[in-house]
PDB file of C-alpha atoms in Angstrom:
ATOM      1  CA  MET A 618       5.144  17.923  20.662  1.00  0.00           C
ATOM      2  CA  PRO A 619       6.108  17.906  16.438  1.00  0.00           C
ATOM      3  CA  PHE A 620       7.622  14.214  17.061  1.00  0.00           C
ATOM      4  CA  GLU A 621       6.572  11.289  18.936  1.00  0.00           C
ATOM      5  CA  ARG A 622       9.149   8.910  19.410  1.00  0.00           C
ATOM      6  CA  VAL A 623       8.329   5.230  18.541  1.00  0.00           C
ATOM      7  CA  LEU A 624      11.620   3.393  19.759  1.00  0.00           C
ATOM      8  CA  GLU A 625      15.466   4.542  19.865  1.00  0.00           C
ATOM      9  CA  GLY A 626      15.999   5.765  17.174  1.00  0.00           C
ATOM     10  CA  ILE A 627      13.045   5.340  15.604  1.00  0.00           C
ATOM     11  CA  TYR A 628      10.320   8.970  15.037  1.00  0.00           C
ATOM     12  CA  GLN A 629       6.943   9.571  13.654  1.00  0.00           C
ATOM     13  CA  VAL A 630       7.014  12.949  12.290  1.00  0.00           C
ATOM     14  CA  GLY A 631       3.996  13.107   9.978  1.00  0.00           C
ATOM     15  CA  GLY A 632       0.947  12.065  10.311  1.00  0.00           C
ATOM     16  CA  THR A 633      -2.950  13.468  11.741  1.00  0.00           C
ATOM     17  CA  GLY A 634      -1.757  16.357  14.266  1.00  0.00           C
ATOM     18  CA  LEU A 635       1.818  16.076  13.687  1.00  0.00           C
ATOM     19  CA  SER A 636       2.142  17.566   9.850  1.00  0.00           C
ATOM     20  CA  GLY A 637      -0.053  19.285   6.888  1.00  0.00           C
ATOM     21  CA  PRO A 638      -3.887  17.990   6.951  1.00  0.00           C
ATOM     22  CA  GLY A 639      -4.039  14.783   4.082  1.00  0.00           C
ATOM     23  CA  ASP A 640      -0.623  13.228   5.153  1.00  0.00           C
ATOM     24  CA  CYS A 641       0.075   9.550   6.150  1.00  0.00           C
ATOM     25  CA  CYS A 642       2.041   8.951   9.307  1.00  0.00           C
ATOM     26  CA  CYS A 643       5.814   9.468   8.189  1.00  0.00           C
ATOM     27  CA  TYR A 644       8.884   7.655  10.147  1.00  0.00           C
ATOM     28  CA  LEU A 645      12.341   9.087  10.314  1.00  0.00           C
ATOM     29  CA  ILE A 646      14.892   6.484  11.262  1.00  0.00           C
ATOM     30  CA  GLU A 647      18.440   6.883  12.515  1.00  0.00           C
ATOM     31  CA  ALA A 648      21.010   5.829  10.070  1.00  0.00           C
ATOM     32  CA  GLY A 649      24.351   7.157  12.436  1.00  0.00           C
ATOM     33  CA  GLY A 650      26.230   9.540  11.377  1.00  0.00           C
ATOM     34  CA  GLY A 651      23.817  12.489  11.461  1.00  0.00           C
ATOM     35  CA  ARG A 652      21.954  10.068   8.971  1.00  0.00           C
ATOM     36  CA  SER A 653      19.019   9.049   8.210  1.00  0.00           C
ATOM     37  CA  VAL A 654      16.041   7.552   6.216  1.00  0.00           C
ATOM     38  CA  LEU A 655      12.961   9.193   5.317  1.00  0.00           C
ATOM     39  CA  VAL A 656       9.281   6.571   5.431  1.00  0.00           C
ATOM     40  CA  ASP A 657       6.896   8.709   3.018  1.00  0.00           C
ATOM     41  CA  ALA A 658       6.706  12.046   3.379  1.00  0.00           C
ATOM     42  CA  GLY A 659       3.361  12.740   2.975  1.00  0.00           C
ATOM     43  CA  LEU A 660       0.819  14.924   0.829  1.00  0.00           C
ATOM     44  CA  GLY A 661       3.280  17.636   0.356  1.00  0.00           C
ATOM     45  CA  SER A 662      -0.159  20.343   2.197  1.00  0.00           C
ATOM     46  CA  ASP A 663       2.312  21.666   4.310  1.00  0.00           C
ATOM     47  CA  PRO A 664       6.289  20.249   3.321  1.00  0.00           C
ATOM     48  CA  VAL A 665       7.884  23.068   5.912  1.00  0.00           C
ATOM     49  CA  ALA A 666       5.931  21.133   9.275  1.00  0.00           C
ATOM     50  CA  LEU A 667       7.051  17.622   8.692  1.00  0.00           C
ATOM     51  CA  SER A 668      10.646  19.752   7.613  1.00  0.00           C
ATOM     52  CA  SER A 669      10.345  20.894  10.761  1.00  0.00           C
ATOM     53  CA  ASN A 670       9.211  17.920  12.913  1.00  0.00           C
ATOM     54  CA  ILE A 671      12.580  16.113  11.262  1.00  0.00           C
ATOM     55  CA  GLU A 672      14.902  18.715  12.469  1.00  0.00           C
ATOM     56  CA  GLU A 673      12.946  18.932  15.982  1.00  0.00           C
ATOM     57  CA  THR A 674      14.204  15.337  16.435  1.00  0.00           C
ATOM     58  CA  GLY A 675      17.978  16.973  15.775  1.00  0.00           C
ATOM     59  CA  HIS A 676      18.160  15.660  12.225  1.00  0.00           C
ATOM     60  CA  ARG A 677      19.111  17.526   9.481  1.00  0.00           C
ATOM     61  CA  VAL A 678      16.392  17.314   6.606  1.00  0.00           C
ATOM     62  CA  ARG A 679      19.567  18.116   4.575  1.00  0.00           C
ATOM     63  CA  ASP A 680      21.098  14.724   6.317  1.00  0.00           C
ATOM     64  CA  ILE A 681      18.194  12.222   5.334  1.00  0.00           C
ATOM     65  CA  SER A 682      20.362   9.556   2.939  1.00  0.00           C
ATOM     66  CA  ALA A 683      16.974   8.012   1.335  1.00  0.00           C
ATOM     67  CA  LEU A 684      13.442   8.088   1.225  1.00  0.00           C
ATOM     68  CA  VAL A 685      11.385   5.145   0.245  1.00  0.00           C
ATOM     69  CA  LEU A 686       8.384   5.278  -0.804  1.00  0.00           C
ATOM     70  CA  THR A 687       6.065   2.461   0.976  1.00  0.00           C
ATOM     71  CA  HIS A 688       3.868   2.727  -2.601  1.00  0.00           C
ATOM     72  CA  CYS A 689       3.191   5.520  -5.054  1.00  0.00           C
ATOM     73  CA  HIS A 690      -0.116   7.080  -3.570  1.00  0.00           C
ATOM     74  CA  ILE A 691      -0.043  11.132  -3.383  1.00  0.00           C
ATOM     75  CA  ASP A 692      -0.292  10.804   0.137  1.00  0.00           C
ATOM     76  CA  HIS A 693       2.728   9.285   0.835  1.00  0.00           C
ATOM     77  CA  ILE A 694       4.543  11.189  -2.247  1.00  0.00           C
ATOM     78  CA  GLY A 695       2.711  14.549  -2.554  1.00  0.00           C
ATOM     79  CA  GLY A 696       6.120  15.629  -0.320  1.00  0.00           C
ATOM     80  CA  ALA A 697       9.265  14.216  -1.478  1.00  0.00           C
ATOM     81  CA  PRO A 698      10.407  17.394  -3.863  1.00  0.00           C
ATOM     82  CA  ALA A 699      11.063  19.286  -0.771  1.00  0.00           C
ATOM     83  CA  ILE A 700      13.097  16.756   0.736  1.00  0.00           C
ATOM     84  CA  ILE A 701      14.504  15.885  -2.345  1.00  0.00           C
ATOM     85  CA  ASP A 702      15.322  19.594  -3.187  1.00  0.00           C
ATOM     86  CA  ALA A 703      16.620  20.059   0.232  1.00  0.00           C
ATOM     87  CA  SER A 704      18.446  16.931   0.767  1.00  0.00           C
ATOM     88  CA  GLU A 705      19.133  15.068  -2.708  1.00  0.00           C
ATOM     89  CA  CYS A 706      18.154  11.850  -1.421  1.00  0.00           C
ATOM     90  CA  ASP A 707      18.289   8.390  -2.903  1.00  0.00           C
ATOM     91  CA  VAL A 708      14.303   7.511  -3.759  1.00  0.00           C
ATOM     92  CA  VAL A 709      13.399   4.314  -3.001  1.00  0.00           C
ATOM     93  CA  SER A 710      10.406   1.930  -4.752  1.00  0.00           C
ATOM     94  CA  HIS A 711       9.426  -1.235  -6.319  1.00  0.00           C
ATOM     95  CA  GLU A 712       9.263  -1.269  -9.395  1.00  0.00           C
ATOM     96  CA  ALA A 713       5.997  -2.289  -9.451  1.00  0.00           C
ATOM     97  CA  ASP A 714       4.903   1.320  -8.465  1.00  0.00           C
ATOM     98  CA  ALA A 715       7.825   2.768 -10.207  1.00  0.00           C
ATOM     99  CA  SER A 716       6.110   3.957 -13.419  1.00  0.00           C
ATOM    100  CA  ALA A 717       3.196   5.870 -11.407  1.00  0.00           C
ATOM    101  CA  ILE A 718       5.726   7.646  -9.214  1.00  0.00           C
ATOM    102  CA  GLU A 719       8.016   8.772 -12.364  1.00  0.00           C
ATOM    103  CA  GLU A 720       5.290   9.696 -14.806  1.00  0.00           C
ATOM    104  CA  GLY A 721       2.938  11.572 -12.279  1.00  0.00           C
ATOM    105  CA  ASP A 722       0.089   9.275 -12.900  1.00  0.00           C
ATOM    106  CA  GLY A 723      -2.671  11.081 -11.396  1.00  0.00           C
ATOM    107  CA  ARG A 724      -4.963   7.986 -11.551  1.00  0.00           C
ATOM    108  CA  ARG A 725      -2.612   5.649 -10.524  1.00  0.00           C
ATOM    109  CA  THR A 726      -1.576   8.245  -7.162  1.00  0.00           C
ATOM    110  CA  ALA A 727      -5.434   9.308  -6.899  1.00  0.00           C
ATOM    111  CA  ALA A 728      -4.027  12.424  -7.170  1.00  0.00           C
ATOM    112  CA  ARG A 729      -7.124  12.967  -9.447  1.00  0.00           C
ATOM    113  CA  ALA A 730      -9.025  11.223  -5.996  1.00  0.00           C
ATOM    114  CA  TYR A 731      -7.391  14.213  -4.008  1.00  0.00           C
ATOM    115  CA  GLY A 732      -7.969  17.313  -6.663  1.00  0.00           C
ATOM    116  CA  VAL A 733      -3.736  17.616  -6.962  1.00  0.00           C
ATOM    117  CA  ASN A 734      -1.464  17.226  -9.238  1.00  0.00           C
ATOM    118  CA  SER A 735       1.265  14.241  -8.928  1.00  0.00           C
ATOM    119  CA  PRO A 736       4.977  15.293  -9.239  1.00  0.00           C
ATOM    120  CA  GLN A 737       7.113  13.741 -11.670  1.00  0.00           C
ATOM    121  CA  ILE A 738       9.347  11.588  -9.186  1.00  0.00           C
ATOM    122  CA  GLU A 739      12.840  10.355 -10.198  1.00  0.00           C
ATOM    123  CA  VAL A 740      13.144   6.868  -8.691  1.00  0.00           C
ATOM    124  CA  THR A 741      17.103   6.063  -8.002  1.00  0.00           C
ATOM    125  CA  ARG A 742      17.032   2.877  -6.564  1.00  0.00           C
ATOM    126  CA  MET A 743      13.898   0.155  -6.977  1.00  0.00           C
ATOM    127  CA  VAL A 744      13.519  -2.096  -5.430  1.00  0.00           C
ATOM    128  CA  THR A 745      13.080  -5.694  -6.934  1.00  0.00           C
ATOM    129  CA  ALA A 746      13.898  -8.522  -5.308  1.00  0.00           C
ATOM    130  CA  ASP A 747      11.509  -9.618  -2.331  1.00  0.00           C
ATOM    131  CA  GLY A 748      13.435  -9.476   0.930  1.00  0.00           C
ATOM    132  CA  GLY A 749      15.730  -6.884  -0.706  1.00  0.00           C
ATOM    133  CA  ILE A 750      17.837  -5.334   1.657  1.00  0.00           C
ATOM    134  CA  LEU A 751      18.313  -1.320   2.435  1.00  0.00           C
ATOM    135  CA  GLU A 752      21.776  -0.432   3.964  1.00  0.00           C
ATOM    136  CA  TYR A 753      22.144   2.806   5.005  1.00  0.00           C
ATOM    137  CA  GLY A 754      24.519   3.521   7.552  1.00  0.00           C
ATOM    138  CA  GLU A 755      23.983   2.390  10.619  1.00  0.00           C
ATOM    139  CA  ALA A 756      20.040   1.278   9.173  1.00  0.00           C
ATOM    140  CA  HIS A 757      19.387  -2.508   8.124  1.00  0.00           C
ATOM    141  CA  ILE A 758      15.629  -2.534   6.322  1.00  0.00           C
ATOM    142  CA  VAL A 759      14.452  -5.616   4.677  1.00  0.00           C
ATOM    143  CA  ALA A 760      12.308  -4.241   1.807  1.00  0.00           C
ATOM    144  CA  ILE A 761       9.239  -6.913   1.647  1.00  0.00           C
ATOM    145  CA  HIS A 762       6.722  -6.906  -1.819  1.00  0.00           C
ATOM    146  CA  THR A 763       3.375  -7.003   0.208  1.00  0.00           C
ATOM    147  CA  PRO A 764       1.338  -5.911  -3.038  1.00  0.00           C
ATOM    148  CA  GLY A 765      -3.107  -5.075  -2.632  1.00  0.00           C
ATOM    149  CA  HIS A 766      -3.408  -1.732  -2.213  1.00  0.00           C
ATOM    150  CA  THR A 767      -0.380  -1.385  -5.345  1.00  0.00           C
ATOM    151  CA  PRO A 768       0.696  -3.290  -7.194  1.00  0.00           C
ATOM    152  CA  GLY A 769       4.000  -2.167  -5.988  1.00  0.00           C
ATOM    153  CA  SER A 770       3.453  -1.708  -2.166  1.00  0.00           C
ATOM    154  CA  ILE A 771       6.069  -2.705   0.040  1.00  0.00           C
ATOM    155  CA  THR A 772       6.636  -3.198   3.859  1.00  0.00           C
ATOM    156  CA  LEU A 773       9.719  -2.610   5.575  1.00  0.00           C
ATOM    157  CA  GLN A 774      10.750  -4.936   8.301  1.00  0.00           C
ATOM    158  CA  MET A 775      13.903  -3.626  11.000  1.00  0.00           C
ATOM    159  CA  THR A 776      15.113  -5.275  14.604  1.00  0.00           C
ATOM    160  CA  VAL A 777      14.651  -2.626  17.096  1.00  0.00           C
ATOM    161  CA  GLU A 778      16.088  -2.719  21.015  1.00  0.00           C
ATOM    162  CA  GLY A 779      15.113  -6.396  19.935  1.00  0.00           C
ATOM    163  CA  CYS A 780      11.765  -5.127  18.265  1.00  0.00           C
ATOM    164  CA  ASN A 781      10.101  -7.297  15.438  1.00  0.00           C
ATOM    165  CA  LEU A 782       9.303  -4.068  13.784  1.00  0.00           C
ATOM    166  CA  LEU A 783       6.810  -3.608  10.210  1.00  0.00           C
ATOM    167  CA  PHE A 784       6.560  -0.238   8.716  1.00  0.00           C
ATOM    168  CA  ALA A 785       3.263  -1.731   7.015  1.00  0.00           C
ATOM    169  CA  GLN A 786       1.712   1.649   5.727  1.00  0.00           C
ATOM    170  CA  ASP A 787      -2.044   1.246   4.487  1.00  0.00           C
ATOM    171  CA  VAL A 788      -2.922  -2.064   5.658  1.00  0.00           C
ATOM    172  CA  HIS A 789      -6.232  -0.990   5.843  1.00  0.00           C
ATOM    173  CA  GLY A 790      -6.452  -0.387   2.179  1.00  0.00           C
ATOM    174  CA  PRO A 791      -8.658   0.914   0.159  1.00  0.00           C
ATOM    175  CA  PHE A 792      -9.243  -1.560  -2.739  1.00  0.00           C
ATOM    176  CA  PHE A 793     -10.084   0.216  -6.348  1.00  0.00           C
ATOM    177  CA  ARG A 794      -8.996  -0.648 -10.124  1.00  0.00           C
ATOM    178  CA  ASP A 795      -7.624   2.919 -10.361  1.00  0.00           C
ATOM    179  CA  PHE A 796      -5.031   1.985  -8.205  1.00  0.00           C
ATOM    180  CA  GLY A 797      -4.604  -1.154  -9.645  1.00  0.00           C
ATOM    181  CA  SER A 798      -5.267  -3.181  -6.348  1.00  0.00           C
ATOM    182  CA  ASP A 799      -6.028  -6.388  -6.080  1.00  0.00           C
ATOM    183  CA  VAL A 800      -7.990  -7.944  -2.878  1.00  0.00           C
ATOM    184  CA  PRO A 801      -6.852 -11.709  -3.219  1.00  0.00           C
ATOM    185  CA  ALA A 802      -3.359 -10.412  -3.498  1.00  0.00           C
ATOM    186  CA  TRP A 803      -3.723  -8.218  -0.411  1.00  0.00           C
ATOM    187  CA  ARG A 804      -4.881 -10.811   1.518  1.00  0.00           C
ATOM    188  CA  ARG A 805      -1.978 -13.487   1.154  1.00  0.00           C
ATOM    189  CA  SER A 806       0.393  -9.705   1.959  1.00  0.00           C
ATOM    190  CA  MET A 807      -1.529  -9.701   5.345  1.00  0.00           C
ATOM    191  CA  GLU A 808      -1.166 -13.639   6.459  1.00  0.00           C
ATOM    192  CA  ARG A 809       2.691 -13.108   5.856  1.00  0.00           C
ATOM    193  CA  LEU A 810       2.556 -10.418   7.705  1.00  0.00           C
ATOM    194  CA  ILE A 811       0.974 -11.888  10.446  1.00  0.00           C
ATOM    195  CA  ALA A 812       2.894 -15.187  10.156  1.00  0.00           C
ATOM    196  CA  ILE A 813       6.154 -12.814  10.330  1.00  0.00           C
ATOM    197  CA  GLY A 814       4.586 -11.509  13.620  1.00  0.00           C
ATOM    198  CA  PRO A 815       5.188  -7.487  14.182  1.00  0.00           C
ATOM    199  CA  ASP A 816       6.024  -6.244  17.759  1.00  0.00           C
ATOM    200  CA  VAL A 817       5.374  -3.148  16.873  1.00  0.00           C
ATOM    201  CA  LEU A 818       3.531  -1.746  13.725  1.00  0.00           C
ATOM    202  CA  LEU A 819       3.745   1.183  11.895  1.00  0.00           C
ATOM    203  CA  GLU A 820       0.832   1.975   9.962  1.00  0.00           C
ATOM    204  CA  GLY A 821       0.368   4.095   7.076  1.00  0.00           C
ATOM    205  CA  HIS A 822      -2.938   5.941   8.787  1.00  0.00           C
ATOM    206  CA  TYR A 823      -3.689   4.520  12.065  1.00  0.00           C
ATOM    207  CA  GLY A 824       0.071   5.449  13.492  1.00  0.00           C
ATOM    208  CA  VAL A 825       2.040   2.615  15.622  1.00  0.00           C
ATOM    209  CA  ILE A 826       0.231  -0.649  17.424  1.00  0.00           C
ATOM    210  CA  ARG A 827       2.006  -2.192  20.288  1.00  0.00           C
ATOM    211  CA  PRO A 828       2.527  -4.929  21.600  1.00  0.00           C
ATOM    212  CA  ARG A 829       2.556  -8.030  19.234  1.00  0.00           C
ATOM    213  CA  GLY A 830      -0.605  -9.030  20.664  1.00  0.00           C
ATOM    214  CA  PRO A 831      -2.396  -5.657  19.465  1.00  0.00           C
ATOM    215  CA  ALA A 832      -0.559  -5.301  16.590  1.00  0.00           C
ATOM    216  CA  VAL A 833      -1.919  -9.188  14.914  1.00  0.00           C
ATOM    217  CA  GLN A 834      -5.302  -8.334  15.914  1.00  0.00           C
ATOM    218  CA  PHE A 835      -4.977  -4.998  13.685  1.00  0.00           C
ATOM    219  CA  ILE A 836      -4.308  -6.742  10.570  1.00  0.00           C
ATOM    220  CA  ARG A 837      -6.465  -9.847  11.906  1.00  0.00           C
ATOM    221  CA  ASP A 838      -9.396  -7.169  12.175  1.00  0.00           C
ATOM    222  CA  MET A 839      -8.571  -5.649   9.150  1.00  0.00           C
ATOM    223  CA  LEU A 840      -9.045  -9.599   7.263  1.00  0.00           C
ATOM    224  CA  ALA A 841     -12.086 -10.156   8.491  1.00  0.00           C
ATOM    225  CA  GLN A 842     -13.912  -7.273   7.031  1.00  0.00           C
ATOM    226  CA  ASP A 843     -15.414  -7.340   3.704  1.00  0.00           C
ATOM    227  CA  MET A 844     -13.019  -5.367   1.727  1.00  0.00           C
ATOM    228  CA  ARG A 845     -13.935  -5.308  -2.014  1.00  0.00           C
ATOM    229  CA  LEU A 846     -12.428  -4.080  -5.582  1.00  0.00           C
ATOM    230  CA  GLN A 847     -13.844  -0.822  -6.557  1.00  0.00           C
TER     231      GLN A 847
END
C-alpha cells in the first residue's frame, strides 16, 4: 500500500517502505474542500513516490494548502521544492529554524552529513508563538515549540475522532553541536509532551505509535537513554 490511513482524514504518505530512501515519515492532513496540509516532505530522493502516495489518498498535490516543516533537517525539508512547485502552498516553520531553511545551510540542515545540497526554501509563514494556531480550512492545528533536537523544532497537536494526536518528529534525537541541539531543552520538551498525553504519536522515523500507554512509554524510553551532545 502506498500510504497508511492513521485516522479519518490523517494519512502517512512518506517514510521507510513508503517513499524514497532517507525520507522521514510524512503525514497528510485533510482540510476539507479537497484541500490538505502536509507535515514534512522527506529527503527528496524520490519526490515522485511521495507525490504519488498523496494522490493515492484521493488528494491532489496541487491542492496542498500548507507544508509544515517540523524542523530544518534535510530529511524533512529536501522534498519541499517539488511540493511547492506543484502547489504554491504556504511553507511553515518555526522562526528559530527558518534561517537555516531559507539559506540552505548545509551544516544546520545536516545536508553535509547526507552528502547532498540543501535547497534554499522561502518560509512564508513563521511560527513565532508557542501554542500558535495554524488554521487551514477544517484543519485546526496547534504548533507547540519543542526545542532540543534543533532550536526551532515544533510538535503539532490535533484532536481527531476524540483522540489527542501529536506529530512529534524526531523525538529520538540525535543531538549534535552543528544542529544547535540542546539536550536539557529536549528533556523539558519531552516532559511537556508526556504531560499532554498523546493518544496517537506520529513520530519522524518510528511511525505511528498508539494507544496512549505505548505512545507515552516511547517518549519515556527516549528520556531514559543516555542522550548526549555530540
